[in-house]
XYZ file of C-alpha atoms in Angstrom:
492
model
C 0.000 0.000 0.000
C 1.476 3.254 -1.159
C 1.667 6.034 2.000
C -0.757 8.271 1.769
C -0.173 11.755 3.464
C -1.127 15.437 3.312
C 2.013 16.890 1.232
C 1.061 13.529 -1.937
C -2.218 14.605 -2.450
C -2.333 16.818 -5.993
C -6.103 17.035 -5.733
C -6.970 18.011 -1.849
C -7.687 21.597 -2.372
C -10.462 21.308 -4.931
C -11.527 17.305 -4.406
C -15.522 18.549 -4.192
C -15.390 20.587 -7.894
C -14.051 17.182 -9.072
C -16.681 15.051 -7.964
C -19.294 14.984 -11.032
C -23.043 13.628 -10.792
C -23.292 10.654 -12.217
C -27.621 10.949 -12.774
C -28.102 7.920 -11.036
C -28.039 8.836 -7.613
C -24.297 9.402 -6.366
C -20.957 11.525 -7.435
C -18.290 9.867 -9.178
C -15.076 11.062 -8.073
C -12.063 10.524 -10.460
C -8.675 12.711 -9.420
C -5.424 12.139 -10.082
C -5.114 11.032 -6.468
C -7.731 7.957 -6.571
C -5.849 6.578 -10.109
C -8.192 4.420 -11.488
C -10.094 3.195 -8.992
C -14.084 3.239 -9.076
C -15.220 5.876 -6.077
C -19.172 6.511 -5.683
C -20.143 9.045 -3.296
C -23.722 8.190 -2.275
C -24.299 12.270 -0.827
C -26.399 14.677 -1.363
C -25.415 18.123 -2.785
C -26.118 19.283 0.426
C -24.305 16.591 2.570
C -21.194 16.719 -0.088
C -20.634 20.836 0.641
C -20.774 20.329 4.170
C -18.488 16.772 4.040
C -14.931 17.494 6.058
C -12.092 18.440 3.793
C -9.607 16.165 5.582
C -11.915 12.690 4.203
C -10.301 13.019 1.164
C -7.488 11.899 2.601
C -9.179 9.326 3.820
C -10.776 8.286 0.760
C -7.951 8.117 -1.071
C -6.353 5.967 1.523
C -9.191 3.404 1.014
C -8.035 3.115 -2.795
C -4.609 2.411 -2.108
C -5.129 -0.853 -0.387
C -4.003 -3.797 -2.827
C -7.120 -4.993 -4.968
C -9.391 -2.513 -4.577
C -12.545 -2.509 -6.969
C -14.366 0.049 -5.546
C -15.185 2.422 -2.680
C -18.143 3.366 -1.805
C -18.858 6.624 0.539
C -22.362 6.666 2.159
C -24.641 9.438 3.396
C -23.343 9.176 7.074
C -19.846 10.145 6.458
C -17.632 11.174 8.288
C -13.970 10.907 9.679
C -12.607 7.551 10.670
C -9.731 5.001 11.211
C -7.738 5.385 8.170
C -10.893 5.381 6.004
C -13.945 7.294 6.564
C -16.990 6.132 8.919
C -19.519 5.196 6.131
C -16.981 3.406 3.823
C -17.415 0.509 1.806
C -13.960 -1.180 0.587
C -14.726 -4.002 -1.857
C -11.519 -5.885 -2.772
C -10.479 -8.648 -5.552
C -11.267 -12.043 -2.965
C -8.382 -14.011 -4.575
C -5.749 -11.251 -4.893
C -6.935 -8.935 -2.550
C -6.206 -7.029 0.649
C -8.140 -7.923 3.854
C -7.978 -4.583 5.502
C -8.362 -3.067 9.167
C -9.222 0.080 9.308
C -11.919 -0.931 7.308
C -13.732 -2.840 9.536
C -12.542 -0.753 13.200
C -12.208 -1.393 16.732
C -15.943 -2.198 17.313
C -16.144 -5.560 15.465
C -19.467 -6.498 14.688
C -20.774 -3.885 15.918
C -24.458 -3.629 14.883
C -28.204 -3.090 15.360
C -31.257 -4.708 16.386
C -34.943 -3.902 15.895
C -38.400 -5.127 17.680
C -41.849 -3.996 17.192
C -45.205 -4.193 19.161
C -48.656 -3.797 18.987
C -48.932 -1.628 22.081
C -49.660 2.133 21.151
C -47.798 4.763 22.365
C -50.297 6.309 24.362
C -49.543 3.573 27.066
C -45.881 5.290 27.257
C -47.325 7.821 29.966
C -44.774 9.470 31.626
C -44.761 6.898 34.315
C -44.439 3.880 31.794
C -41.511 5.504 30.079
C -39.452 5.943 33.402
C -40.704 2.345 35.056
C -39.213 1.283 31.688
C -35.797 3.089 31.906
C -35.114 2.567 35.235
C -36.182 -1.336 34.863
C -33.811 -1.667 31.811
C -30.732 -0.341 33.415
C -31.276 -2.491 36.244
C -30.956 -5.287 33.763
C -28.452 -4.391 31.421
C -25.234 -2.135 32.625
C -24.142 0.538 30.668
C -21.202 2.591 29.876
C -17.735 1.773 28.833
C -17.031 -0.779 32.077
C -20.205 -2.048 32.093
C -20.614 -6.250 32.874
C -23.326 -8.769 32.108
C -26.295 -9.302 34.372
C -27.035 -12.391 32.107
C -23.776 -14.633 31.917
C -21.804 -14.265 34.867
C -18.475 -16.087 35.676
C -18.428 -17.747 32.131
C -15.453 -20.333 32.419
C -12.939 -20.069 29.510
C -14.052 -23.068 27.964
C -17.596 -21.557 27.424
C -16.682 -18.287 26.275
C -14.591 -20.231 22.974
C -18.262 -21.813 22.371
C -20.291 -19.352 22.374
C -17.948 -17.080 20.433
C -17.319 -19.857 18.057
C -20.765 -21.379 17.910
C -22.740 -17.802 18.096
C -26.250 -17.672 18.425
C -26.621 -21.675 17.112
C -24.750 -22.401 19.923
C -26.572 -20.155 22.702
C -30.259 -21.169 21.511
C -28.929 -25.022 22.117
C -27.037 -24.510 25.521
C -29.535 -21.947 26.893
C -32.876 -21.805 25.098
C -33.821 -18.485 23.737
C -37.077 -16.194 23.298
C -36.000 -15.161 20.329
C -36.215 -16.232 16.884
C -32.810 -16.533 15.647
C -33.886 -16.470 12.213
C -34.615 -12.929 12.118
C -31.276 -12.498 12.920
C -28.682 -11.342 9.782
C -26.178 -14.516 10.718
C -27.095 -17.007 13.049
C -22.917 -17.896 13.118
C -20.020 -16.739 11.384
C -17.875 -19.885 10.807
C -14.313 -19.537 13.155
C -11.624 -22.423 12.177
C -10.922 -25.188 14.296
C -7.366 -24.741 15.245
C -7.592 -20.685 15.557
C -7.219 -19.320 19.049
C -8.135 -15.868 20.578
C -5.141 -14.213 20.975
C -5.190 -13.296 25.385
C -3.197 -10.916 26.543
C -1.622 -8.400 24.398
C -2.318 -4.926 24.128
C -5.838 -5.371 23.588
C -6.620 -8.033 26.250
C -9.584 -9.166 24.705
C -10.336 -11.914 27.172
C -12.366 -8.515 28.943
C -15.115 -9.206 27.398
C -15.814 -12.766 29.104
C -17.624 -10.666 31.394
C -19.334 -8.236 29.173
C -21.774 -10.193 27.421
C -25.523 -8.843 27.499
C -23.990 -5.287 28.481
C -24.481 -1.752 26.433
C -21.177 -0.066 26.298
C -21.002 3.694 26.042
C -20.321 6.187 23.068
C -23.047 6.345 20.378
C -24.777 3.026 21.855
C -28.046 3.210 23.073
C -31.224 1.554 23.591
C -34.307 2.972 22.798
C -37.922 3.271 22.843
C -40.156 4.389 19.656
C -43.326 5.114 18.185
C -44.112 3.880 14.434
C -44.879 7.714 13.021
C -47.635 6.271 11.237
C -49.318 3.418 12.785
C -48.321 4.931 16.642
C -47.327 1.502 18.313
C -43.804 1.132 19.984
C -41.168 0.151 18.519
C -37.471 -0.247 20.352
C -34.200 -0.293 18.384
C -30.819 -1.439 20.180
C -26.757 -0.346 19.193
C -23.892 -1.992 20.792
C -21.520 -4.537 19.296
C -18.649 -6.787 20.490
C -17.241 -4.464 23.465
C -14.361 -5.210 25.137
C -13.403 -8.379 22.963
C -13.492 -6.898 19.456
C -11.934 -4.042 20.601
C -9.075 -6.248 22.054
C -8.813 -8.461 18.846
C -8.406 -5.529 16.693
C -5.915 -4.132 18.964
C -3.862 -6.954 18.691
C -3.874 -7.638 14.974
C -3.346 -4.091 14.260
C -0.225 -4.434 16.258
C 0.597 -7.906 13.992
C 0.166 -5.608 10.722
C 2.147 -3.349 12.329
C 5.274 -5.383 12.898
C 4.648 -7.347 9.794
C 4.755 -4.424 7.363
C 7.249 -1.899 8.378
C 6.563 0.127 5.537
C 2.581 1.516 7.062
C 3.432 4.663 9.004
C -0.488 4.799 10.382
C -1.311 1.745 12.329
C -5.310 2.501 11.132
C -4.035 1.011 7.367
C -2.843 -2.334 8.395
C -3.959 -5.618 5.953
C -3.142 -8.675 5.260
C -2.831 -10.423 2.106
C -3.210 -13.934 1.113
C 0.817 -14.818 2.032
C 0.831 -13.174 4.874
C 1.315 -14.927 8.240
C -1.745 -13.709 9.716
C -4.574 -13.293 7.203
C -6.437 -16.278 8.238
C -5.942 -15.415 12.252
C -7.652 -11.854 11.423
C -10.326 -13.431 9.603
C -11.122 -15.763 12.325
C -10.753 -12.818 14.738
C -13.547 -10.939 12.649
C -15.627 -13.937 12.346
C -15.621 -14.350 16.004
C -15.912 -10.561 17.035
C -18.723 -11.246 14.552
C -20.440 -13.438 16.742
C -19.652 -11.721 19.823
C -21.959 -8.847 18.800
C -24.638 -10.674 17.122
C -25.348 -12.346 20.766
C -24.413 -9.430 22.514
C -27.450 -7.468 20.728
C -29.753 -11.043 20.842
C -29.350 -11.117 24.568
C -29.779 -7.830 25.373
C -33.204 -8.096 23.060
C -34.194 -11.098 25.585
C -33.852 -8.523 28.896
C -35.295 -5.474 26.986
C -37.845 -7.642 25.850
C -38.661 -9.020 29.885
C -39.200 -5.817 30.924
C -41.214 -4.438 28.411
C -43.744 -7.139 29.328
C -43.460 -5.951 32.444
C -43.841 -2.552 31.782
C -46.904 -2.735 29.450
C -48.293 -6.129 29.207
C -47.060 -6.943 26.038
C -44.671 -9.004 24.090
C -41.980 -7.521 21.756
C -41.536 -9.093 18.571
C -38.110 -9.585 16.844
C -38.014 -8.044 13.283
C -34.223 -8.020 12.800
C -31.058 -7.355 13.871
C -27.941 -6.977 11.622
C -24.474 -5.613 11.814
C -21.942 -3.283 9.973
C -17.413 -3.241 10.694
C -16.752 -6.694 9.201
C -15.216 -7.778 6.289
C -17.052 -10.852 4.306
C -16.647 -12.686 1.557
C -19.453 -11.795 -1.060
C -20.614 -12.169 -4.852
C -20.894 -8.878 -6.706
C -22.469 -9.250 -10.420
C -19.727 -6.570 -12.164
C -17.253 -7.846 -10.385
C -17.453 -11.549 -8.989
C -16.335 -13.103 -5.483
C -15.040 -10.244 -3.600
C -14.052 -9.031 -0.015
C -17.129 -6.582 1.209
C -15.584 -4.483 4.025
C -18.069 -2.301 5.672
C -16.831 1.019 8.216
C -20.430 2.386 9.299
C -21.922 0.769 6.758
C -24.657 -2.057 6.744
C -25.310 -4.179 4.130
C -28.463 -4.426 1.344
C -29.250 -7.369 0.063
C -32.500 -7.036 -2.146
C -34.705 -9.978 -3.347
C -33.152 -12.957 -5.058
C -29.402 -11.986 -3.693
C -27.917 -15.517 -3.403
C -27.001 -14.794 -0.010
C -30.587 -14.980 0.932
C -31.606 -18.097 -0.352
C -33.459 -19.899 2.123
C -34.059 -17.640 4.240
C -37.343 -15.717 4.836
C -35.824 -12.557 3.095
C -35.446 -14.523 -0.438
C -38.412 -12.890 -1.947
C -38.331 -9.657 -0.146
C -34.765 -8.981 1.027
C -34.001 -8.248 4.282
C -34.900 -5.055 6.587
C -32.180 -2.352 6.433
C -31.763 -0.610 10.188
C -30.701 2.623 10.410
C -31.014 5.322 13.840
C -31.524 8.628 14.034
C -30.183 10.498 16.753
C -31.820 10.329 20.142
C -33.883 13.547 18.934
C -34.702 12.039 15.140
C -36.206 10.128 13.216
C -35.130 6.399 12.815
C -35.540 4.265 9.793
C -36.024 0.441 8.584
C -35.444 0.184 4.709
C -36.374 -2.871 2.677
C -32.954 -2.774 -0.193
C -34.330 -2.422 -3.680
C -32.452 -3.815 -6.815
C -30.495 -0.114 -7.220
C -28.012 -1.536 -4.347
C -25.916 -2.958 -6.556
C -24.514 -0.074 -7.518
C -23.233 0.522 -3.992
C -21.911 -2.890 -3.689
C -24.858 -3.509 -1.565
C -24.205 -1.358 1.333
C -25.977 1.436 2.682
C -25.630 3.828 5.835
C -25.697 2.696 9.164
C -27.401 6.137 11.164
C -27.175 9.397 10.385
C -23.214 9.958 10.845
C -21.511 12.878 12.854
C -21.024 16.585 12.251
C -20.039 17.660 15.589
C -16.463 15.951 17.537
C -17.341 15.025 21.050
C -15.019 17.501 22.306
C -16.357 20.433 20.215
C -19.851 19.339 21.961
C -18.161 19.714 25.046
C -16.855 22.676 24.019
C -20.095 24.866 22.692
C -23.477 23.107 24.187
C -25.495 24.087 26.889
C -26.242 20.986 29.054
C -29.080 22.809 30.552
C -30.575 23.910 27.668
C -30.476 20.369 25.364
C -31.492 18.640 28.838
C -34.785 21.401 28.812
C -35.087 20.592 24.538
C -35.336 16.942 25.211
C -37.687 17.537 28.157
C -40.080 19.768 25.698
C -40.183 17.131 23.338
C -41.360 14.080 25.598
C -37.892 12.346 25.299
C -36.909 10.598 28.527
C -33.396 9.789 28.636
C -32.122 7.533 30.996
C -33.766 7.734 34.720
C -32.796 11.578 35.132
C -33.499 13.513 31.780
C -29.599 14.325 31.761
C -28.700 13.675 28.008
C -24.908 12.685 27.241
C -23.614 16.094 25.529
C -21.767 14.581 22.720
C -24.544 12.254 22.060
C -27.128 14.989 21.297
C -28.760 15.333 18.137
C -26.789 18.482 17.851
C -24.024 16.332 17.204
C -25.164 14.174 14.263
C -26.625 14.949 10.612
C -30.328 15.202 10.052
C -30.928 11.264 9.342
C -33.796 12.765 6.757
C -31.146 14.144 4.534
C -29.096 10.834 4.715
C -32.076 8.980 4.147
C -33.105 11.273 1.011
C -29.579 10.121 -0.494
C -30.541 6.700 -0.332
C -33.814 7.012 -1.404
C -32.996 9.056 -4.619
C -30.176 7.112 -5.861
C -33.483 3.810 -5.627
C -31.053 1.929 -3.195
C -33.809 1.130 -0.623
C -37.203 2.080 0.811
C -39.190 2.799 3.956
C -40.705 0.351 5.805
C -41.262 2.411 8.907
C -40.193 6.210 10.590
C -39.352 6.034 13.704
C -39.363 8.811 17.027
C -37.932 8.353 19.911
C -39.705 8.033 23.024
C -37.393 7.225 25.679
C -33.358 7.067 25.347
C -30.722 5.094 27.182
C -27.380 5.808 26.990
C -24.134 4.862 28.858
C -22.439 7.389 30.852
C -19.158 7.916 32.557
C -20.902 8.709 36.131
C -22.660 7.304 38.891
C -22.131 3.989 40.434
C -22.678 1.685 37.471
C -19.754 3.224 35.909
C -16.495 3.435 36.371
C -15.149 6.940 36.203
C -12.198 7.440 33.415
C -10.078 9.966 32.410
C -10.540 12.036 29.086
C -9.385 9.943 26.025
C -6.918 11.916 23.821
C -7.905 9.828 20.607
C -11.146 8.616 19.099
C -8.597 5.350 18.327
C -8.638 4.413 21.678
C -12.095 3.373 22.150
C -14.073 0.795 20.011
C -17.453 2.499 21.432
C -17.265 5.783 19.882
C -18.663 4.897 16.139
């Protein structure tokens, strides 16, 4: 992979004049910068003026990366790991890089989605809080947060279920859920591979972490269909402590394997190298981390609404984005799909589907809102191929977390949220850098998809009631402020 920095690029200062509409829903951008490779930015004129200048560094990074075929940019863009947040890297599966930044520190990370016949006029005030408070006495929160579900998991049982995923846990511990509805029941981990303890990244943390929240832009929350008015509730988290710790340590691996990558955040492997097959089994398992993560947190979320109004939740889906899988594209052929904040879109008759209960339909598409916006599910429509199947995964940043820190009122978003019937958490305190001051309006990321025909509405979503991790009170464990996004997995 050729270096990529600041004082190479010929085409930084004017990269938005060279990105032309193609007319069928997305920008092609050709410079002398990104060579010959295919890049597709799915924006909007509007999202494209306000994109940050420095992601064209990033996107050009993402074409660098030996056999690239194409890159994709989604609505939700914004700055990453090497590559942009709302990247899609699709790379020759034979020849091919398998690359990390690509897929991030949060493995797996992904979302889940459950619906109701209960309308939301039994959310009274007193529902929504006997609901919050009920959750988090379930399911912990924040950055250190444990399980409540599967304590003191021996070593031996931890390799299963990371191995055997959700197949595995619906055998060994029975399940309310319907696994089927989920995106992968198990993402296949070889015999003879072996999570790598220890380390940097000590991923053996998340033994105890299974069936908790995590912090950063994870969250579970409460919702009202806009047009039918029953509740909904959509959940974010993915593979905590482990995937962050696996990622860790194979970034390190890349590191010392190819001396020649100044920034850590563009480590891959290739076919010959020593450790392609270890990452890939590290992603698979990560993989399955999260997928049960999200499926048991559905099960206590589920209990307690119940509980809270009498009523079961139904499963509709839950699916994930940061992984790298092997995948058939109909330009191009087998390829390597990695998706950074992205989520795939497999329409009817993908041959991914067969068998399932998508074939004829293709599977729902999940995508949040901030805390204060609308939320979507998308059914993909046949116009995904030209985004190698991939769409958004939320509505994507336009504020840092320390510029929210910097500039917004607490007392005034906490009063905003109060005005608009949002309950978040127990206390109506709202996380500053997880305010919907700090992310795009998920209408005009929605619009993008919708006008370049990659997928439709199902169902708008508003949120009722929000819970987020925090850094305070006694659940969590109080840290000091992180100098880099790098450092934590929970942050996109």
């Amino acid at each position: 992979m050729k270096d990529v920095n600041s004082n190479a690029l010929a085409d930084a200062h004017r990269w938005k004049h060279l990105a032309r509409w193609h007319g069928e829903g997305f920008f092609v951008l050709k410079t002398e910068d990104t060579a010959d490779v295919p890049v597709r930015l799915f924006l909007t004129q509007t999202l494209l003026e306000s994109a940050e200048d420095i992601l064209y560094r990033q996107i050009v990074n993402a074409t660098r990366f030996p056999g690239v075929k194409m890159v994709v940019i989604t609505p939700d863009v914004h700055y990453g790991y090497g590559v942009p947040v709302g990247c899609v890297l699709i790379t020759d599966y034979e020849s091919g890089a398998v690359a990390m930044g690509p897929v991030g520190y949060d493995i797996g990370c992904g979302m889940m989605s459950a619906k109701s016949e209960v309308p939301v006029e039994a959310a009274t005030p007193e529902k929504r809080l006997q609901f919050n408070r009920a959750v988090m006495q379930r399911i912990e929160m924040g950055a250190g947060g444990k399980s409540q579900r599967l304590r003191d998991l021996s070593e031996n049982e931890f390799n299963n279920l990371v191995r055997g995923g959700a197949e595995y846990y619906v055998a060994q511990y029975g399940a309310t859920f319907d696994r089927s509805r989920a995106e992968r029941h198990r993402i296949p981990v070889d015999d003879d591979w072996e999570v790598p303890v220890g380390g940097k990244g000590k991923p053996e943390r998340g033994r105890q972490q299974l069936g908790s929240l995590g912090g950063g832009n994870h969250f579970i929350e409460l919702q009202r269909e806009v047009n039918s008015g029953e509740l909904f509730v959509q959940v974010h988290t993915g593979s905590r402590g482990f995937g962050h710790g696996l990622a860790t340590n194979y970034f390190e691996s890349a590191r010392v394997e190819r001396h020649e990558i100044k920034d850590i955040d563009l480590g891959y492997f290739t076919a010959d190298s020593k450790h392609y097959r270890d990452y890939l089994n590290a992603v698979a398992a990560g993989g399955n981390y999260a997928i049960l993560n999200r499926l048991i947190i559905f099960e206590q979320v589920a209990e307690v609404f119940r509980e809270t109004f009498n009523a079961d939740l139904e499963l509709i889906y839950e699916i994930s984005h940061n992984l790298v899988q092997k995948e058939w594209h109909p330009e191009i052929g087998d390829v390597w799909v990695h998706r950074k904040g992205a989520t795939r879109a497999f329409p009817a008759g993908y041959p991914l589907l067969r068998g399932t209960m998508w074939e004829s339909t293709g599977h729902p598409i999940l995508i949040p809102g901030s805390n204060k916006d609308f939320s979507y599910i998308l059914r993909p429509l046949p116009g995904a191929v030209k985004s190698g199947f991939s769409v958004n995964h939320g509505a994507g940043r336009r504020m840092s977390r320390s510029q929210a820190a910097r500039t917004l009122s607490q007392r005034k978003i906490d009063d905003e949220y109060a005005e608009a019937g949002i309950l978040v958490n127990t206390d109506g305190h709202v996380p500053i850098d997880e305010s919907a001051q700090c992310y795009k309006s998920s209408e005009e990321v929605v619009k993008a998809v919708l006008d370049a025909g990659l997928a439709e509405i199902q169902h708008q979503l508003w949120p009722v009631s929000s819970l987020k991790g925090t850094e305070e009170g006694p659940r969590w464990r109080k840290k000091k402020p992180r100098q880099s996004s790098r450092t934590s997995s929970e942050h996109f």
